[in-house]
Amino acid sequence: MTGKTWEELIKQELFDKLDMSDSSFIDWGPRTNWTNWARWHISVGGLLLSDPLDISIFRGIGRSTGPAGAVALTAEDAGKWLSFQLSQGKDVSGRQVVSEDVINKMREASIVYTPAVLPNLNNTLPVAPYTHVGSDRYGQGIHIGWHRGFPMYSHYGGIVGYSAHMAMLPTANMGVFMARNTLGVPWAFQELRLALLDILLGETPLYNSSTICDINNLRYERPKNVKDEDLG
């Protein structure tokens, strides 16, 4: 329709307008011989390999996943992206890059998860200040949930050896971004985001070094003083 590749269109309409000058795509890595790209590090038997793996071997994976795993960006550019989201589509100077209607449309639920998807979830109604529902709906490329009574929008993604996670509370004007270049279970990001958001909110984190691996899964634990009638 535009005569441009997906990468060219995203760069022109978003990255350039948001001054995300250090953002790129895995398919463009060879253009600079992967200069300044974080390499994938792995450990064998607890020993971290001294030489990172060649990212080019994963280029095909990145190309096939497109926007789900093909974007590469710095922490600073990730901050600009969060600012763009929290300001309802504006760049750091206040210029409207994407209309508020489009941003709001992205956050409308297209899919509502069923109890089969979230079997431990008794009720999705937020009860401030402690309810956390990471995601009970899905919008246009974004998970929709609640944290301490605030609407929360989040997403995670990556390819082999790389993963990232973003979560934001627009009504509280805050968000977090995390990324890593090693193997491991990406779900730990979800617990870490809760601790970071709680710190930003000035609350005692629901998760800490002692409870982050709790098998009882605090995300779905109803406080003892909350009754059925309180949930509606």
PDB file of C-alpha atoms in Angstrom:
ATOM      1  CA  MET A   1       0.000   0.000   0.000  1.00  0.00           C
ATOM      2  CA  THR A   2       2.820   2.426   0.841  1.00  0.00           C
ATOM      3  CA  GLY A   3       5.567   0.924  -1.287  1.00  0.00           C
ATOM      4  CA  LYS A   4       7.742   0.724   1.819  1.00  0.00           C
ATOM      5  CA  THR A   5       8.881  -2.203   3.901  1.00  0.00           C
ATOM      6  CA  TRP A   6       7.520  -2.587   7.436  1.00  0.00           C
ATOM      7  CA  GLU A   7      10.867  -1.428   8.821  1.00  0.00           C
ATOM      8  CA  GLU A   8      10.996   1.662   6.603  1.00  0.00           C
ATOM      9  CA  LEU A   9       7.454   2.646   7.537  1.00  0.00           C
ATOM     10  CA  ILE A  10       8.011   2.257  11.292  1.00  0.00           C
ATOM     11  CA  LYS A  11      11.239   4.261  11.123  1.00  0.00           C
ATOM     12  CA  GLN A  12       9.645   7.058   9.093  1.00  0.00           C
ATOM     13  CA  GLU A  13       6.360   7.358  10.971  1.00  0.00           C
ATOM     14  CA  LEU A  14       7.481   6.567  14.524  1.00  0.00           C
ATOM     15  CA  PHE A  15      11.199   6.271  15.252  1.00  0.00           C
ATOM     16  CA  ASP A  16      12.235   9.401  13.329  1.00  0.00           C
ATOM     17  CA  LYS A  17       9.369  11.485  14.692  1.00  0.00           C
ATOM     18  CA  LEU A  18      10.069  10.361  18.265  1.00  0.00           C
ATOM     19  CA  ASP A  19      13.827  10.996  17.910  1.00  0.00           C
ATOM     20  CA  MET A  20      14.511   7.304  18.534  1.00  0.00           C
ATOM     21  CA  SER A  21      17.719   7.550  16.542  1.00  0.00           C
ATOM     22  CA  ASP A  22      19.352   4.481  18.103  1.00  0.00           C
ATOM     23  CA  SER A  23      16.483   2.131  17.271  1.00  0.00           C
ATOM     24  CA  SER A  24      16.809  -0.376  14.471  1.00  0.00           C
ATOM     25  CA  PHE A  25      15.648  -3.781  13.234  1.00  0.00           C
ATOM     26  CA  ILE A  26      17.315  -7.154  13.205  1.00  0.00           C
ATOM     27  CA  ASP A  27      17.030  -7.265   9.415  1.00  0.00           C
ATOM     28  CA  TRP A  28      19.109  -4.068   9.226  1.00  0.00           C
ATOM     29  CA  GLY A  29      21.908  -5.304  11.471  1.00  0.00           C
ATOM     30  CA  PRO A  30      24.234  -6.286   8.599  1.00  0.00           C
ATOM     31  CA  ARG A  31      24.150  -2.699   7.298  1.00  0.00           C
ATOM     32  CA  THR A  32      26.447  -1.702  10.160  1.00  0.00           C
ATOM     33  CA  ASN A  33      27.961  -5.146  10.726  1.00  0.00           C
ATOM     34  CA  TRP A  34      25.986  -5.285  13.985  1.00  0.00           C
ATOM     35  CA  THR A  35      28.019  -2.397  15.431  1.00  0.00           C
ATOM     36  CA  ASN A  36      26.881  -1.465  18.969  1.00  0.00           C
ATOM     37  CA  TRP A  37      24.406  -4.347  19.065  1.00  0.00           C
ATOM     38  CA  ALA A  38      24.217  -6.300  22.317  1.00  0.00           C
ATOM     39  CA  ARG A  39      25.318  -9.872  21.694  1.00  0.00           C
ATOM     40  CA  TRP A  40      23.638 -12.916  23.165  1.00  0.00           C
ATOM     41  CA  HIS A  41      25.545 -14.277  26.170  1.00  0.00           C
ATOM     42  CA  ILE A  42      24.979 -17.763  27.538  1.00  0.00           C
ATOM     43  CA  SER A  43      26.394 -19.798  30.378  1.00  0.00           C
ATOM     44  CA  VAL A  44      27.318 -23.475  30.353  1.00  0.00           C
ATOM     45  CA  GLY A  45      27.515 -25.290  33.661  1.00  0.00           C
ATOM     46  CA  GLY A  46      27.268 -21.970  35.470  1.00  0.00           C
ATOM     47  CA  LEU A  47      30.233 -20.544  33.541  1.00  0.00           C
ATOM     48  CA  LEU A  48      29.543 -17.468  31.410  1.00  0.00           C
ATOM     49  CA  LEU A  49      31.046 -17.862  27.961  1.00  0.00           C
ATOM     50  CA  SER A  50      33.546 -15.096  27.306  1.00  0.00           C
ATOM     51  CA  ASP A  51      32.639 -14.658  23.641  1.00  0.00           C
ATOM     52  CA  PRO A  52      29.086 -13.639  22.697  1.00  0.00           C
ATOM     53  CA  LEU A  53      27.291 -15.559  19.980  1.00  0.00           C
ATOM     54  CA  ASP A  54      26.984 -14.102  16.501  1.00  0.00           C
ATOM     55  CA  ILE A  55      23.601 -12.391  16.305  1.00  0.00           C
ATOM     56  CA  SER A  56      23.431 -12.905  12.543  1.00  0.00           C
ATOM     57  CA  ILE A  57      22.486 -16.559  13.013  1.00  0.00           C
ATOM     58  CA  PHE A  58      19.145 -15.394  14.460  1.00  0.00           C
ATOM     59  CA  ARG A  59      18.388 -12.933  11.680  1.00  0.00           C
ATOM     60  CA  GLY A  60      15.936 -15.304  10.019  1.00  0.00           C
ATOM     61  CA  ILE A  61      13.996 -15.715  13.259  1.00  0.00           C
ATOM     62  CA  GLY A  62      13.722 -11.958  13.688  1.00  0.00           C
ATOM     63  CA  ARG A  63      12.534 -11.447  10.128  1.00  0.00           C
ATOM     64  CA  SER A  64       9.773 -14.020  10.543  1.00  0.00           C
ATOM     65  CA  THR A  65       8.476 -12.564  13.811  1.00  0.00           C
ATOM     66  CA  GLY A  66       8.361  -8.962  12.583  1.00  0.00           C
ATOM     67  CA  PRO A  67       7.103  -6.525  15.238  1.00  0.00           C
ATOM     68  CA  ALA A  68       6.977  -9.309  17.840  1.00  0.00           C
ATOM     69  CA  GLY A  69      10.744  -9.669  17.975  1.00  0.00           C
ATOM     70  CA  ALA A  70      12.567  -7.753  15.273  1.00  0.00           C
ATOM     71  CA  VAL A  71      13.013  -4.331  16.898  1.00  0.00           C
ATOM     72  CA  ALA A  72      16.280  -3.411  18.609  1.00  0.00           C
ATOM     73  CA  LEU A  73      16.527  -0.285  20.737  1.00  0.00           C
ATOM     74  CA  THR A  74      18.482   1.312  23.547  1.00  0.00           C
ATOM     75  CA  ALA A  75      17.251   1.984  27.073  1.00  0.00           C
ATOM     76  CA  GLU A  76      17.077   5.703  26.247  1.00  0.00           C
ATOM     77  CA  ASP A  77      14.906   5.067  23.196  1.00  0.00           C
ATOM     78  CA  ALA A  78      12.716   2.731  25.232  1.00  0.00           C
ATOM     79  CA  GLY A  79      12.153   5.654  27.591  1.00  0.00           C
ATOM     80  CA  LYS A  80      11.084   7.821  24.655  1.00  0.00           C
ATOM     81  CA  TRP A  81       8.641   5.120  23.581  1.00  0.00           C
ATOM     82  CA  LEU A  82       7.161   4.944  27.083  1.00  0.00           C
ATOM     83  CA  SER A  83       6.880   8.735  27.164  1.00  0.00           C
ATOM     84  CA  PHE A  84       5.075   8.602  23.813  1.00  0.00           C
ATOM     85  CA  GLN A  85       2.586   6.113  25.237  1.00  0.00           C
ATOM     86  CA  LEU A  86       2.073   7.912  28.546  1.00  0.00           C
ATOM     87  CA  SER A  87       1.522  11.274  26.835  1.00  0.00           C
ATOM     88  CA  GLN A  88      -1.210   9.859  24.602  1.00  0.00           C
ATOM     89  CA  GLY A  89       0.813   9.889  21.393  1.00  0.00           C
ATOM     90  CA  LYS A  90       3.088  12.932  21.815  1.00  0.00           C
ATOM     91  CA  ASP A  91       6.853  13.244  21.456  1.00  0.00           C
ATOM     92  CA  VAL A  92       9.072  14.699  24.194  1.00  0.00           C
ATOM     93  CA  SER A  93       8.440  18.245  22.898  1.00  0.00           C
ATOM     94  CA  GLY A  94       4.665  17.821  23.150  1.00  0.00           C
ATOM     95  CA  ARG A  95       4.016  17.456  19.414  1.00  0.00           C
ATOM     96  CA  GLN A  96       1.204  15.032  18.562  1.00  0.00           C
ATOM     97  CA  VAL A  97       2.720  12.161  16.549  1.00  0.00           C
ATOM     98  CA  VAL A  98      -0.193   9.729  16.752  1.00  0.00           C
ATOM     99  CA  SER A  99      -3.724  10.833  17.582  1.00  0.00           C
ATOM    100  CA  GLU A 100      -5.194  10.150  21.004  1.00  0.00           C
ATOM    101  CA  ASP A 101      -8.003   8.256  19.279  1.00  0.00           C
ATOM    102  CA  VAL A 102      -5.489   5.766  17.871  1.00  0.00           C
ATOM    103  CA  ILE A 103      -3.767   5.338  21.248  1.00  0.00           C
ATOM    104  CA  ASN A 104      -7.125   4.767  22.952  1.00  0.00           C
ATOM    105  CA  LYS A 105      -8.165   2.321  20.231  1.00  0.00           C
ATOM    106  CA  MET A 106      -5.029   0.268  20.882  1.00  0.00           C
ATOM    107  CA  ARG A 107      -6.090  -0.053  24.514  1.00  0.00           C
ATOM    108  CA  GLU A 108      -9.623  -1.230  23.838  1.00  0.00           C
ATOM    109  CA  ALA A 109     -10.200  -4.912  24.537  1.00  0.00           C
ATOM    110  CA  SER A 110     -10.439  -7.053  21.418  1.00  0.00           C
ATOM    111  CA  ILE A 111     -10.220 -10.337  23.331  1.00  0.00           C
ATOM    112  CA  VAL A 112     -11.448 -11.170  26.838  1.00  0.00           C
ATOM    113  CA  TYR A 113      -9.651 -14.103  28.427  1.00  0.00           C
ATOM    114  CA  THR A 114     -11.795 -16.957  29.726  1.00  0.00           C
ATOM    115  CA  PRO A 115     -11.418 -18.860  33.031  1.00  0.00           C
ATOM    116  CA  ALA A 116      -9.710 -21.603  31.011  1.00  0.00           C
ATOM    117  CA  VAL A 117      -6.894 -19.152  30.265  1.00  0.00           C
ATOM    118  CA  LEU A 118      -6.736 -17.722  33.780  1.00  0.00           C
ATOM    119  CA  PRO A 119      -7.915 -20.630  35.969  1.00  0.00           C
ATOM    120  CA  ASN A 120      -6.688 -19.060  39.229  1.00  0.00           C
ATOM    121  CA  LEU A 121      -8.481 -15.783  38.729  1.00  0.00           C
ATOM    122  CA  ASN A 122     -11.620 -15.559  40.884  1.00  0.00           C
ATOM    123  CA  ASN A 123     -12.660 -12.093  39.820  1.00  0.00           C
ATOM    124  CA  THR A 124     -11.176  -9.418  37.574  1.00  0.00           C
ATOM    125  CA  LEU A 125     -12.762  -6.442  39.333  1.00  0.00           C
ATOM    126  CA  PRO A 126      -9.924  -4.280  40.712  1.00  0.00           C
ATOM    127  CA  VAL A 127      -9.980  -3.660  44.447  1.00  0.00           C
ATOM    128  CA  ALA A 128      -7.516  -0.904  45.352  1.00  0.00           C
ATOM    129  CA  PRO A 129      -4.910  -0.877  46.635  1.00  0.00           C
ATOM    130  CA  TYR A 130      -3.833  -4.498  46.345  1.00  0.00           C
ATOM    131  CA  THR A 131      -5.520  -6.209  43.396  1.00  0.00           C
ATOM    132  CA  HIS A 132      -3.219  -7.216  40.565  1.00  0.00           C
ATOM    133  CA  VAL A 133      -4.490  -8.788  37.369  1.00  0.00           C
ATOM    134  CA  GLY A 134      -1.622  -8.836  34.913  1.00  0.00           C
ATOM    135  CA  SER A 135      -3.826  -9.365  31.892  1.00  0.00           C
ATOM    136  CA  ASP A 136      -7.469 -10.332  31.532  1.00  0.00           C
ATOM    137  CA  ARG A 137      -7.985  -8.733  28.103  1.00  0.00           C
ATOM    138  CA  TYR A 138      -5.993  -8.081  24.953  1.00  0.00           C
ATOM    139  CA  GLY A 139      -6.151  -4.964  22.804  1.00  0.00           C
ATOM    140  CA  GLN A 140      -4.270  -4.150  19.614  1.00  0.00           C
ATOM    141  CA  GLY A 141      -0.838  -5.492  20.452  1.00  0.00           C
ATOM    142  CA  ILE A 142      -1.120  -4.801  24.164  1.00  0.00           C
ATOM    143  CA  HIS A 143      -2.219  -6.699  27.275  1.00  0.00           C
ATOM    144  CA  ILE A 144      -4.806  -5.019  29.495  1.00  0.00           C
ATOM    145  CA  GLY A 145      -5.022  -5.531  33.242  1.00  0.00           C
ATOM    146  CA  TRP A 146      -4.964  -3.804  36.629  1.00  0.00           C
ATOM    147  CA  HIS A 147      -2.477  -3.036  39.358  1.00  0.00           C
ATOM    148  CA  ARG A 148      -3.524  -1.553  42.703  1.00  0.00           C
ATOM    149  CA  GLY A 149      -6.663  -0.158  41.100  1.00  0.00           C
ATOM    150  CA  PHE A 150      -4.811   1.449  38.170  1.00  0.00           C
ATOM    151  CA  PRO A 151      -5.452   0.306  34.588  1.00  0.00           C
ATOM    152  CA  MET A 152      -2.244  -1.380  33.414  1.00  0.00           C
ATOM    153  CA  TYR A 153      -1.043  -1.953  29.860  1.00  0.00           C
ATOM    154  CA  SER A 154       1.865  -4.247  29.127  1.00  0.00           C
ATOM    155  CA  HIS A 155       3.564  -6.481  26.623  1.00  0.00           C
ATOM    156  CA  TYR A 156       6.597  -8.698  26.331  1.00  0.00           C
ATOM    157  CA  GLY A 157       8.392 -10.326  23.450  1.00  0.00           C
ATOM    158  CA  GLY A 158      11.687 -11.391  21.985  1.00  0.00           C
ATOM    159  CA  ILE A 159      13.544 -14.081  20.115  1.00  0.00           C
ATOM    160  CA  VAL A 160      16.039 -16.751  21.143  1.00  0.00           C
ATOM    161  CA  GLY A 161      18.465 -15.188  23.610  1.00  0.00           C
ATOM    162  CA  TYR A 162      16.744 -11.809  23.796  1.00  0.00           C
ATOM    163  CA  SER A 163      13.634 -10.669  25.624  1.00  0.00           C
ATOM    164  CA  ALA A 164      12.020  -7.426  26.735  1.00  0.00           C
ATOM    165  CA  HIS A 165       9.045  -6.311  28.778  1.00  0.00           C
ATOM    166  CA  MET A 166       7.120  -3.052  29.077  1.00  0.00           C
ATOM    167  CA  ALA A 167       4.406  -2.139  31.576  1.00  0.00           C
ATOM    168  CA  MET A 168       2.726   1.189  32.234  1.00  0.00           C
ATOM    169  CA  LEU A 169       0.086   2.822  34.396  1.00  0.00           C
ATOM    170  CA  PRO A 170      -1.000   5.820  32.266  1.00  0.00           C
ATOM    171  CA  THR A 171      -3.349   7.271  34.884  1.00  0.00           C
ATOM    172  CA  ALA A 172      -0.402   7.353  37.313  1.00  0.00           C
ATOM    173  CA  ASN A 173       1.917   8.627  34.548  1.00  0.00           C
ATOM    174  CA  MET A 174       4.527   5.922  35.057  1.00  0.00           C
ATOM    175  CA  GLY A 175       5.946   2.907  33.298  1.00  0.00           C
ATOM    176  CA  VAL A 176       8.878   0.490  33.292  1.00  0.00           C
ATOM    177  CA  PHE A 177      10.921  -1.196  30.579  1.00  0.00           C
ATOM    178  CA  MET A 178      13.253  -4.180  31.015  1.00  0.00           C
ATOM    179  CA  ALA A 179      15.441  -6.088  28.562  1.00  0.00           C
ATOM    180  CA  ARG A 180      18.142  -8.737  28.641  1.00  0.00           C
ATOM    181  CA  ASN A 181      20.416 -10.594  26.245  1.00  0.00           C
ATOM    182  CA  THR A 182      20.636 -14.078  27.680  1.00  0.00           C
ATOM    183  CA  LEU A 183      18.583 -17.228  28.013  1.00  0.00           C
ATOM    184  CA  GLY A 184      16.082 -17.720  30.794  1.00  0.00           C
ATOM    185  CA  VAL A 185      12.398 -17.613  31.602  1.00  0.00           C
ATOM    186  CA  PRO A 186      10.972 -14.203  30.555  1.00  0.00           C
ATOM    187  CA  TRP A 187       8.047 -14.506  32.979  1.00  0.00           C
ATOM    188  CA  ALA A 188      10.248 -13.255  35.824  1.00  0.00           C
ATOM    189  CA  PHE A 189       9.891  -9.841  34.184  1.00  0.00           C
ATOM    190  CA  GLN A 190       6.233  -9.846  35.183  1.00  0.00           C
ATOM    191  CA  GLU A 191       7.046 -10.166  38.872  1.00  0.00           C
ATOM    192  CA  LEU A 192       9.893  -7.665  38.630  1.00  0.00           C
ATOM    193  CA  ARG A 193       7.609  -5.098  37.020  1.00  0.00           C
ATOM    194  CA  LEU A 194       5.285  -5.314  40.031  1.00  0.00           C
ATOM    195  CA  ALA A 195       8.108  -4.540  42.418  1.00  0.00           C
ATOM    196  CA  LEU A 196       9.272  -1.601  40.289  1.00  0.00           C
ATOM    197  CA  LEU A 197       5.770  -0.176  39.855  1.00  0.00           C
ATOM    198  CA  ASP A 198       5.120  -0.478  43.589  1.00  0.00           C
ATOM    199  CA  ILE A 199       8.348   1.389  44.338  1.00  0.00           C
ATOM    200  CA  LEU A 200       7.339   4.157  41.915  1.00  0.00           C
ATOM    201  CA  LEU A 201       3.908   4.301  43.564  1.00  0.00           C
ATOM    202  CA  GLY A 202       5.507   4.579  47.004  1.00  0.00           C
ATOM    203  CA  GLU A 203       4.019   1.244  48.081  1.00  0.00           C
ATOM    204  CA  THR A 204       5.622  -1.742  49.766  1.00  0.00           C
ATOM    205  CA  PRO A 205       6.245  -4.149  46.861  1.00  0.00           C
ATOM    206  CA  LEU A 206       4.011  -7.205  46.664  1.00  0.00           C
ATOM    207  CA  TYR A 207       7.067  -9.065  45.407  1.00  0.00           C
ATOM    208  CA  ASN A 208      10.524  -9.004  46.927  1.00  0.00           C
ATOM    209  CA  SER A 209      13.567 -11.275  46.997  1.00  0.00           C
ATOM    210  CA  SER A 210      11.761 -13.644  49.370  1.00  0.00           C
ATOM    211  CA  THR A 211       8.381 -13.873  47.648  1.00  0.00           C
ATOM    212  CA  ILE A 212       9.172 -13.569  43.934  1.00  0.00           C
ATOM    213  CA  CYS A 213       9.434 -17.371  43.642  1.00  0.00           C
ATOM    214  CA  ASP A 214       6.490 -18.116  45.958  1.00  0.00           C
ATOM    215  CA  ILE A 215       4.597 -21.094  44.524  1.00  0.00           C
ATOM    216  CA  ASN A 216       1.330 -19.658  45.849  1.00  0.00           C
ATOM    217  CA  ASN A 217       1.554 -16.993  43.134  1.00  0.00           C
ATOM    218  CA  LEU A 218       0.735 -13.772  44.953  1.00  0.00           C
ATOM    219  CA  ARG A 219      -0.697 -12.222  41.807  1.00  0.00           C
ATOM    220  CA  TYR A 220      -3.899 -14.215  42.267  1.00  0.00           C
ATOM    221  CA  GLU A 221      -4.101 -14.334  46.047  1.00  0.00           C
ATOM    222  CA  ARG A 222      -7.115 -12.534  47.480  1.00  0.00           C
ATOM    223  CA  PRO A 223      -6.415 -10.561  50.668  1.00  0.00           C
ATOM    224  CA  LYS A 224      -8.009 -12.280  53.675  1.00  0.00           C
ATOM    225  CA  ASN A 225     -10.100  -9.239  54.609  1.00  0.00           C
ATOM    226  CA  VAL A 226     -11.740  -9.024  51.154  1.00  0.00           C
ATOM    227  CA  LYS A 227     -15.090 -10.840  50.949  1.00  0.00           C
ATOM    228  CA  ASP A 228     -17.136 -11.938  47.953  1.00  0.00           C
ATOM    229  CA  GLU A 229     -19.536  -9.023  48.402  1.00  0.00           C
ATOM    230  CA  ASP A 230     -16.604  -6.608  48.168  1.00  0.00           C
ATOM    231  CA  LEU A 231     -15.835  -7.919  44.691  1.00  0.00           C
ATOM    232  CA  GLY A 232     -19.312  -7.291  43.310  1.00  0.00           C
TER     233      GLY A 232
END
